[in-house]
Amino acid sequence: MRKSIKAILVSAALGLAAVGAFVAASDHDDGEADTKARALNLTDLYVFREIDQNPRAKADDLIFVMNTNPRSLARQQYYFSTNARYEFRLTRVLGKDDPATGQTDAFFRLEFGAPDKNGQQPITLTASRAGVTRTVKATADGKPILTTPLTARPVVNQVPLDRGGVSVFAGLREDPFFFDVEQFFRVRAGLAGLGPSVGFRSPGYDFTAGYNVNSIVVRAPMEWLTAGSIAKTFDVWATISIPDPAKPGEWKQVERLARPAVNEGLLLTNDYLNTLNAVGPDFEAAVLKGDKAASEAAAPIVGEVSTVLKLLGNSPERVGALLGAFLPDVMRIDTTGPSGYANDLNKRGSPVRGRMLKDDVIDITLQVLSNGAVKGDNVSYDGPNAGGSKHKPLLGEFPYLADPN
């Protein structure tokens, strides 16, 4: 634990010092390697009340979206790893201002088999909450739970659980993320005094335009998630794990992601990235609580973080506030109000209303980290962005993400 916490703190200092890495956002470039191909890379997590996306939907259902396999080329079929576990994990929280613990109260785990002649992969769903875990391989009508092949209409699997069951989709979708990465590096250099002072071009260039991702979408009733508690707020994060070669029969977490521009942004090297990806937000909670090992590791880092953020216009007090707002890295959703990134903040200044598919999370993050010096990158979901690019219209019903390119 000591080594993991120290790595997290070191990575936080380096990531914030670079600032650009902190908001290069969404985990679209995560150090691809032979042992960690793109199918094992998370790009984005979205969590929202379904009724906020679809007024005709039930008022008490939540939508969880996990996107993987970044930069998937148009008109090409990509598959989920058959050697991995893809998981949504969540903590039940009594109120939006309560500290995040990073403890897992419930999870949805998806495991994929080899594709058949139609390009569909069978899915095994494991759902756990309130200490009860159930594994299901068939839908409510007895058919296998299946992915959606590239050119087919979305396959929506109705999976039986107690409290009404859940809906599951898995397959290629257009990547909904948008950001002018290239111009950001120029803006960052100017803010840090390492280059000429420039702003974002208008309109900006959307670097995800035309790409797909492999998406997992789960619709779950709130009643199932609360498990009889009075909780209306949840902390959510996504993970990917593979068999641990050093410990037969055990699993090794290789990816973790929650809020946009936090996980991947806290790290500049694969070594640091792998360390943070291998632990949970409970370790970051220990850092903020003043764990002895964490305190020993933090001393040389606080000064470096403070210096860099001061250059960007942040006071010493604001430096501490930023770390307290963005760590532990969980996506908090207070379901008592409309979903939307930064629709509401808690007393730590942390977003607490999940994330919708069209939320401009980059503009929000840029403004926060630069203390208002940068307003946005002039890129939007609906465009038109540079070159006339824009994303396809979202679907009007589950799974909501646009059809793949």
Short mmCIF file of C-alpha atoms in Angstrom, two decimals:
data_model
loop_
_atom_site.label_atom_id
_atom_site.label_comp_id
_atom_site.label_asym_id
_atom_site.label_seq_id
_atom_site.Cartn_x
_atom_site.Cartn_y
_atom_site.Cartn_z
CA MET A 1 0.00 0.00 0.00
CA ARG A 2 2.85 2.39 0.85
CA LYS A 3 4.35 1.99 -2.62
CA SER A 4 0.98 2.49 -4.30
CA ILE A 5 0.16 5.66 -2.38
CA LYS A 6 3.59 7.12 -3.03
CA ALA A 7 3.24 6.42 -6.74
CA ILE A 8 -0.14 8.13 -6.77
CA LEU A 9 1.24 11.23 -5.10
CA VAL A 10 4.28 11.40 -7.34
CA SER A 11 2.09 11.00 -10.39
CA ALA A 12 -0.24 13.73 -9.13
CA ALA A 13 2.63 16.16 -8.82
CA LEU A 14 4.02 15.37 -12.24
CA GLY A 15 0.64 15.34 -13.91
CA LEU A 16 -0.40 18.67 -12.45
CA ALA A 17 3.00 20.12 -13.22
CA ALA A 18 2.46 19.29 -16.85
CA VAL A 19 -1.12 20.60 -16.74
CA GLY A 20 -1.47 19.60 -20.37
CA ALA A 21 -1.48 15.94 -19.45
CA PHE A 22 -4.03 16.69 -16.76
CA VAL A 23 -6.58 17.85 -19.30
CA ALA A 24 -5.49 16.00 -22.40
CA ALA A 25 -8.45 14.15 -21.18
CA SER A 26 -10.34 11.05 -21.63
CA ASP A 27 -8.03 8.08 -21.57
CA HIS A 28 -7.58 8.00 -25.36
CA ASP A 29 -3.79 7.56 -25.28
CA ASP A 30 -2.84 5.18 -22.54
CA GLY A 31 0.50 3.61 -23.39
CA GLU A 32 -0.55 0.76 -25.66
CA ALA A 33 1.65 -2.33 -25.31
CA ASP A 34 1.65 -6.04 -26.10
CA THR A 35 0.33 -6.80 -22.62
CA LYS A 36 -2.26 -4.05 -22.76
CA ALA A 37 -3.83 -3.69 -26.19
CA ARG A 38 -6.50 -1.13 -26.97
CA ALA A 39 -9.28 -3.52 -25.97
CA LEU A 40 -7.94 -3.12 -22.42
CA ASN A 41 -7.96 0.68 -22.52
CA LEU A 42 -10.76 2.75 -21.00
CA THR A 43 -11.54 6.07 -22.66
CA ASP A 44 -14.54 7.56 -20.85
CA LEU A 45 -17.16 6.91 -18.19
CA TYR A 46 -20.66 8.39 -18.26
CA VAL A 47 -23.33 8.07 -15.56
CA PHE A 48 -26.71 9.78 -15.73
CA ARG A 49 -30.40 9.51 -14.91
CA GLU A 50 -32.08 8.07 -17.97
CA ILE A 51 -34.97 10.51 -17.77
CA ASP A 52 -32.50 13.38 -18.33
CA GLN A 53 -31.52 11.83 -21.67
CA ASN A 54 -34.97 10.55 -22.59
CA PRO A 55 -38.08 12.24 -21.12
CA ARG A 56 -40.11 9.10 -21.94
CA ALA A 57 -37.92 6.88 -19.77
CA LYS A 58 -38.57 5.74 -16.21
CA ALA A 59 -37.66 8.30 -13.60
CA ASP A 60 -35.76 5.86 -11.38
CA ASP A 61 -33.32 4.22 -13.85
CA LEU A 62 -29.61 5.06 -14.11
CA ILE A 63 -27.47 4.63 -17.23
CA PHE A 64 -23.82 3.56 -16.97
CA VAL A 65 -21.58 3.89 -20.05
CA MET A 66 -18.03 2.54 -20.29
CA ASN A 67 -16.12 3.25 -23.52
CA THR A 68 -13.02 1.25 -24.49
CA ASN A 69 -10.77 0.60 -27.49
CA PRO A 70 -9.89 4.21 -28.42
CA ARG A 71 -9.36 5.40 -32.00
CA SER A 72 -11.25 2.48 -33.54
CA LEU A 73 -11.29 3.03 -37.30
CA ALA A 74 -14.54 3.45 -39.20
CA ARG A 75 -16.14 0.39 -40.85
CA GLN A 76 -13.88 -2.03 -39.00
CA GLN A 77 -15.10 -4.59 -36.46
CA TYR A 78 -13.36 -4.56 -33.08
CA TYR A 79 -13.97 -6.95 -30.21
CA PHE A 80 -13.89 -6.92 -26.43
CA SER A 81 -11.05 -8.90 -24.88
CA THR A 82 -11.93 -12.52 -24.12
CA ASN A 83 -9.31 -12.47 -21.38
CA ALA A 84 -10.61 -9.60 -19.28
CA ARG A 85 -13.23 -8.46 -16.81
CA TYR A 86 -14.91 -5.10 -17.50
CA GLU A 87 -16.53 -3.65 -14.38
CA PHE A 88 -18.66 -0.75 -13.19
CA ARG A 89 -18.06 -0.31 -9.46
CA LEU A 90 -19.99 1.95 -7.11
CA THR A 91 -20.26 3.15 -3.55
CA ARG A 92 -23.55 4.18 -1.97
CA VAL A 93 -23.20 7.65 -0.41
CA LEU A 94 -25.66 9.30 1.97
CA GLY A 95 -25.09 12.87 0.74
CA LYS A 96 -23.25 14.80 -1.95
CA ASP A 97 -20.89 16.40 0.61
CA ASP A 98 -19.80 13.14 2.21
CA PRO A 99 -16.15 12.19 1.55
CA ALA A 100 -15.53 9.50 -1.05
CA THR A 101 -14.29 6.23 0.46
CA GLY A 102 -13.61 4.30 -2.73
CA GLN A 103 -15.16 1.21 -1.17
CA THR A 104 -17.11 -1.11 -3.48
CA ASP A 105 -20.75 -1.60 -2.38
CA ALA A 106 -21.94 -2.99 -5.72
CA PHE A 107 -20.62 -3.87 -9.16
CA PHE A 108 -21.55 -5.03 -12.65
CA ARG A 109 -18.94 -7.29 -14.28
CA LEU A 110 -19.00 -8.25 -17.95
CA GLU A 111 -16.88 -11.04 -19.45
CA PHE A 112 -16.84 -11.80 -23.18
CA GLY A 113 -16.44 -15.02 -25.13
CA ALA A 114 -15.02 -15.55 -28.60
CA PRO A 115 -17.04 -14.03 -31.49
CA ASP A 116 -19.27 -16.34 -33.54
CA LYS A 117 -19.68 -16.38 -37.33
CA ASN A 118 -21.94 -13.31 -37.07
CA GLY A 119 -19.32 -11.33 -35.18
CA GLN A 120 -21.25 -11.51 -31.89
CA GLN A 121 -19.60 -12.27 -28.56
CA PRO A 122 -21.49 -14.02 -25.74
CA ILE A 123 -21.55 -12.06 -22.50
CA THR A 124 -21.48 -13.29 -18.92
CA LEU A 125 -22.88 -10.69 -16.51
CA THR A 126 -22.07 -10.82 -12.80
CA ALA A 127 -23.98 -8.40 -10.59
CA SER A 128 -23.29 -7.88 -6.90
CA ARG A 129 -24.87 -5.73 -4.22
CA ALA A 130 -25.64 -6.01 -0.51
CA GLY A 131 -23.32 -9.01 -0.30
CA VAL A 132 -25.29 -11.02 -2.85
CA THR A 133 -23.58 -11.89 -6.13
CA ARG A 134 -25.34 -13.43 -9.13
CA THR A 135 -23.89 -14.54 -12.48
CA VAL A 136 -26.16 -14.67 -15.54
CA LYS A 137 -25.47 -15.84 -19.10
CA ALA A 138 -28.96 -15.63 -20.60
CA THR A 139 -31.62 -12.99 -21.13
CA ALA A 140 -35.09 -13.06 -19.62
CA ASP A 141 -36.34 -15.12 -22.57
CA GLY A 142 -33.55 -17.67 -22.27
CA LYS A 143 -31.35 -16.45 -25.13
CA PRO A 144 -27.59 -15.82 -24.78
CA ILE A 145 -26.56 -12.30 -23.82
CA LEU A 146 -24.82 -11.02 -26.97
CA THR A 147 -22.85 -8.07 -28.31
CA THR A 148 -23.97 -6.05 -31.34
CA PRO A 149 -21.96 -6.55 -34.56
CA LEU A 150 -20.81 -3.48 -36.50
CA THR A 151 -23.60 -3.17 -39.08
CA ALA A 152 -26.55 -4.38 -36.99
CA ARG A 153 -29.19 -2.53 -35.05
CA PRO A 154 -28.42 -2.33 -31.32
CA VAL A 155 -29.00 -5.60 -29.48
CA VAL A 156 -30.60 -4.73 -26.14
CA ASN A 157 -30.31 -7.64 -23.71
CA GLN A 158 -32.90 -7.75 -20.92
CA VAL A 159 -31.08 -9.58 -18.13
CA PRO A 160 -33.07 -10.97 -15.18
CA LEU A 161 -32.03 -9.91 -11.70
CA ASP A 162 -34.13 -9.09 -8.70
CA ARG A 163 -35.86 -5.68 -8.63
CA GLY A 164 -36.70 -5.90 -12.33
CA GLY A 165 -33.33 -6.77 -13.84
CA VAL A 166 -31.05 -4.67 -16.02
CA SER A 167 -30.61 -3.84 -19.71
CA VAL A 168 -27.23 -4.47 -21.33
CA PHE A 169 -25.71 -3.30 -24.63
CA ALA A 170 -22.15 -3.94 -25.81
CA GLY A 171 -20.71 -3.06 -29.20
CA LEU A 172 -19.17 -0.38 -31.40
CA ARG A 173 -20.51 3.18 -31.16
CA GLU A 174 -19.26 6.52 -32.40
CA ASP A 175 -16.89 8.07 -29.85
CA PRO A 176 -18.90 10.89 -28.22
CA PHE A 177 -15.86 12.64 -26.75
CA PHE A 178 -14.69 15.93 -28.31
CA PHE A 179 -11.58 18.09 -27.77
CA ASP A 180 -9.03 20.15 -29.74
CA VAL A 181 -5.94 18.42 -28.37
CA GLU A 182 -3.40 19.87 -30.82
CA GLN A 183 -4.22 23.49 -30.03
CA PHE A 184 -4.38 22.75 -26.34
CA PHE A 185 -0.66 21.94 -26.27
CA ARG A 186 0.05 25.40 -27.71
CA VAL A 187 -2.24 27.09 -25.20
CA ARG A 188 -0.66 25.16 -22.34
CA ALA A 189 2.84 26.19 -23.37
CA GLY A 190 1.79 29.83 -23.36
CA LEU A 191 0.19 29.60 -19.91
CA ALA A 192 3.33 27.99 -18.48
CA GLY A 193 5.60 30.61 -20.07
CA LEU A 194 7.18 28.07 -22.41
CA GLY A 195 5.91 29.56 -25.65
CA PRO A 196 3.93 32.43 -27.15
CA SER A 197 0.61 33.23 -25.57
CA VAL A 198 -2.15 31.90 -27.83
CA GLY A 199 -5.81 31.03 -27.50
CA PHE A 200 -7.92 28.28 -28.95
CA ARG A 201 -8.81 28.50 -32.62
CA SER A 202 -12.41 29.05 -33.57
CA PRO A 203 -13.84 26.68 -34.49
CA GLY A 204 -11.60 24.05 -32.93
CA TYR A 205 -10.54 20.73 -34.42
CA ASP A 206 -12.18 17.65 -32.89
CA PHE A 207 -9.54 14.93 -32.62
CA THR A 208 -12.08 12.10 -32.11
CA ALA A 209 -14.12 12.94 -35.20
CA GLY A 210 -14.75 9.84 -37.31
CA TYR A 211 -13.54 7.34 -34.70
CA ASN A 212 -15.48 4.64 -32.88
CA VAL A 213 -15.17 3.03 -29.45
CA ASN A 214 -16.37 -0.24 -27.99
CA SER A 215 -19.15 0.70 -25.58
CA ILE A 216 -20.74 -1.11 -22.67
CA VAL A 217 -24.05 0.40 -21.56
CA VAL A 218 -26.05 -0.82 -18.55
CA ARG A 219 -29.46 0.45 -17.46
CA ALA A 220 -30.19 -0.33 -13.81
CA PRO A 221 -33.13 0.53 -11.56
CA MET A 222 -32.28 2.72 -8.58
CA GLU A 223 -34.09 0.28 -6.32
CA TRP A 224 -31.53 -2.40 -7.19
CA LEU A 225 -28.61 -0.05 -6.59
CA THR A 226 -29.78 1.26 -3.23
CA ALA A 227 -30.25 -2.29 -1.88
CA GLY A 228 -32.78 -1.14 0.67
CA SER A 229 -30.72 1.82 1.88
CA ILE A 230 -31.77 5.48 1.80
CA ALA A 231 -28.84 6.45 -0.43
CA LYS A 232 -29.62 8.70 -3.40
CA THR A 233 -25.99 9.47 -4.28
CA PHE A 234 -23.43 7.10 -5.78
CA ASP A 235 -19.69 7.17 -6.47
CA VAL A 236 -18.90 5.26 -9.67
CA TRP A 237 -15.74 4.15 -11.43
CA ALA A 238 -14.82 1.67 -14.17
CA THR A 239 -12.08 -0.97 -14.17
CA ILE A 240 -10.58 -3.62 -16.43
CA SER A 241 -8.78 -6.65 -14.99
CA ILE A 242 -6.90 -9.59 -16.51
CA PRO A 243 -5.60 -12.87 -15.02
CA ASP A 244 -2.53 -12.22 -12.87
CA PRO A 245 0.37 -14.19 -14.38
CA ALA A 246 2.20 -14.08 -11.05
CA LYS A 247 -0.78 -15.39 -9.05
CA PRO A 248 -2.68 -18.19 -10.82
CA GLY A 249 -6.40 -17.98 -10.20
CA GLU A 250 -6.30 -14.30 -9.25
CA TRP A 251 -7.05 -11.17 -11.27
CA LYS A 252 -4.91 -8.08 -11.80
CA GLN A 253 -6.52 -4.68 -12.36
CA VAL A 254 -4.87 -2.90 -15.30
CA GLU A 255 -7.24 0.03 -15.89
CA ARG A 256 -9.29 2.40 -13.79
CA LEU A 257 -11.20 5.51 -14.81
CA ALA A 258 -13.87 7.80 -13.39
CA ARG A 259 -14.01 11.55 -13.92
CA PRO A 260 -12.70 12.84 -17.25
CA ALA A 261 -9.17 14.25 -17.30
CA VAL A 262 -8.21 12.91 -13.87
CA ASN A 263 -6.94 9.31 -14.03
CA GLU A 264 -4.84 9.61 -17.18
CA GLY A 265 -3.98 13.23 -16.41
CA LEU A 266 -2.29 12.44 -13.10
CA LEU A 267 0.43 10.51 -14.88
CA LEU A 268 3.12 11.16 -17.47
CA THR A 269 4.83 7.78 -17.71
CA ASN A 270 3.58 4.25 -18.15
CA ASP A 271 5.12 3.22 -14.82
CA TYR A 272 3.05 5.79 -12.92
CA LEU A 273 -0.01 5.10 -15.03
CA ASN A 274 0.21 1.38 -14.38
CA THR A 275 0.55 1.99 -10.64
CA LEU A 276 -2.55 4.17 -10.43
CA ASN A 277 -4.51 1.87 -12.72
CA ALA A 278 -3.71 -1.09 -10.47
CA VAL A 279 -5.25 0.38 -7.29
CA GLY A 280 -8.65 1.70 -6.33
CA PRO A 281 -9.90 5.11 -5.23
CA ASP A 282 -9.72 3.82 -1.67
CA PHE A 283 -5.95 4.37 -1.81
CA GLU A 284 -6.47 8.00 -2.81
CA ALA A 285 -8.93 8.35 0.05
CA ALA A 286 -6.17 7.16 2.39
CA VAL A 287 -3.87 9.84 0.97
CA LEU A 288 -6.35 12.61 1.71
CA LYS A 289 -7.02 11.26 5.22
CA GLY A 290 -3.34 11.68 6.11
CA ASP A 291 -2.24 8.06 6.14
CA LYS A 292 1.27 7.98 7.66
CA ALA A 293 2.92 6.49 4.59
CA ALA A 294 1.12 8.97 2.39
CA SER A 295 2.21 11.90 4.55
CA GLU A 296 5.85 10.83 4.31
CA ALA A 297 5.60 10.64 0.54
CA ALA A 298 3.67 13.90 0.16
CA ALA A 299 6.18 16.39 1.63
CA PRO A 300 8.44 16.86 -1.45
CA ILE A 301 5.46 16.87 -3.79
CA VAL A 302 3.25 19.56 -2.30
CA GLY A 303 5.87 22.25 -2.99
CA GLU A 304 6.21 21.24 -6.65
CA VAL A 305 2.45 21.17 -7.22
CA SER A 306 2.08 24.54 -5.52
CA THR A 307 4.78 26.15 -7.64
CA VAL A 308 3.31 25.01 -10.94
CA LEU A 309 -0.28 25.85 -10.11
CA LYS A 310 0.78 29.27 -8.83
CA LEU A 311 2.23 29.94 -12.28
CA LEU A 312 -1.23 29.28 -13.65
CA GLY A 313 -2.79 31.80 -11.28
CA ASN A 314 -3.69 29.54 -8.36
CA SER A 315 -3.11 30.53 -4.73
CA PRO A 316 -1.65 28.03 -2.23
CA GLU A 317 -5.13 27.56 -0.80
CA ARG A 318 -6.50 26.81 -4.27
CA VAL A 319 -3.84 24.15 -4.87
CA GLY A 320 -5.12 22.17 -1.89
CA ALA A 321 -8.70 22.74 -2.97
CA LEU A 322 -8.01 21.33 -6.45
CA LEU A 323 -6.54 18.12 -5.06
CA GLY A 324 -9.42 17.79 -2.62
CA ALA A 325 -11.97 18.32 -5.38
CA PHE A 326 -10.59 15.83 -7.90
CA LEU A 327 -9.39 13.04 -5.58
CA PRO A 328 -10.36 10.31 -4.91
CA ASP A 329 -11.10 9.77 -8.58
CA VAL A 330 -14.77 8.76 -8.61
CA MET A 331 -17.71 9.94 -10.69
CA ARG A 332 -20.26 11.13 -8.13
CA ILE A 333 -23.93 11.30 -9.11
CA ASP A 334 -26.49 12.87 -6.83
CA THR A 335 -29.75 11.54 -8.26
CA THR A 336 -31.95 14.12 -6.52
CA GLY A 337 -31.34 16.64 -9.33
CA PRO A 338 -30.79 16.76 -13.11
CA SER A 339 -27.70 14.96 -14.42
CA GLY A 340 -24.90 16.96 -16.02
CA TYR A 341 -21.20 17.45 -15.36
CA ALA A 342 -20.84 20.38 -12.96
CA ASN A 343 -24.61 20.98 -12.88
CA ASP A 344 -23.93 21.06 -9.18
CA LEU A 345 -20.82 21.00 -6.96
CA ASN A 346 -20.36 19.81 -3.42
CA LYS A 347 -18.60 21.79 -0.70
CA ARG A 348 -15.22 20.58 -1.98
CA GLY A 349 -15.92 22.00 -5.43
CA SER A 350 -16.31 18.55 -6.94
CA PRO A 351 -18.92 17.79 -9.66
CA VAL A 352 -21.74 15.67 -8.23
CA ARG A 353 -24.28 15.18 -11.03
CA GLY A 354 -22.58 12.49 -13.12
CA ARG A 355 -21.86 13.08 -16.80
CA MET A 356 -24.14 13.25 -19.82
CA LEU A 357 -23.05 12.21 -23.33
CA LYS A 358 -22.85 15.78 -24.69
CA ASP A 359 -21.37 17.45 -21.60
CA ASP A 360 -18.43 19.69 -22.50
CA VAL A 361 -16.20 18.32 -19.76
CA ILE A 362 -13.04 19.78 -21.30
CA ASP A 363 -14.28 23.37 -21.16
CA ILE A 364 -15.25 22.87 -17.53
CA THR A 365 -11.89 21.33 -16.59
CA LEU A 366 -9.86 23.94 -18.49
CA GLN A 367 -11.60 26.75 -16.65
CA VAL A 368 -11.08 25.11 -13.25
CA LEU A 369 -7.39 24.25 -13.62
CA SER A 370 -6.42 27.58 -15.19
CA ASN A 371 -8.47 29.47 -12.59
CA GLY A 372 -10.61 30.92 -15.36
CA ALA A 373 -7.75 31.93 -17.68
CA VAL A 374 -8.90 29.47 -20.37
CA LYS A 375 -12.59 29.51 -21.21
CA GLY A 376 -12.83 26.58 -23.64
CA ASP A 377 -11.53 24.91 -26.80
CA ASN A 378 -14.35 25.94 -29.19
CA VAL A 379 -15.30 22.34 -29.95
CA SER A 380 -18.77 20.94 -29.39
CA TYR A 381 -20.57 17.65 -29.94
CA ASP A 382 -22.97 19.07 -32.51
CA GLY A 383 -20.37 21.26 -34.27
CA PRO A 384 -19.72 22.39 -36.81
CA ASN A 385 -16.10 22.09 -35.75
CA ALA A 386 -13.05 22.77 -37.95
CA GLY A 387 -13.52 21.13 -41.33
CA GLY A 388 -17.26 21.00 -40.75
CA SER A 389 -16.97 17.90 -38.57
CA LYS A 390 -19.62 17.03 -36.03
CA HIS A 391 -20.85 13.92 -34.30
CA LYS A 392 -23.80 11.84 -35.43
CA PRO A 393 -27.12 12.43 -33.65
CA LEU A 394 -27.55 10.45 -30.45
CA LEU A 395 -30.16 7.72 -30.49
CA GLY A 396 -33.51 8.56 -28.93
CA GLU A 397 -33.57 5.37 -26.87
CA PHE A 398 -31.25 2.93 -25.13
CA PRO A 399 -28.24 2.63 -25.63
CA TYR A 400 -28.34 6.33 -26.72
CA LEU A 401 -24.82 6.57 -28.17
CA ALA A 402 -24.70 7.29 -31.91
CA ASP A 403 -24.31 4.52 -34.46
CA PRO A 404 -20.70 3.67 -35.36
CA ASN A 405 -18.91 5.21 -38.33
#
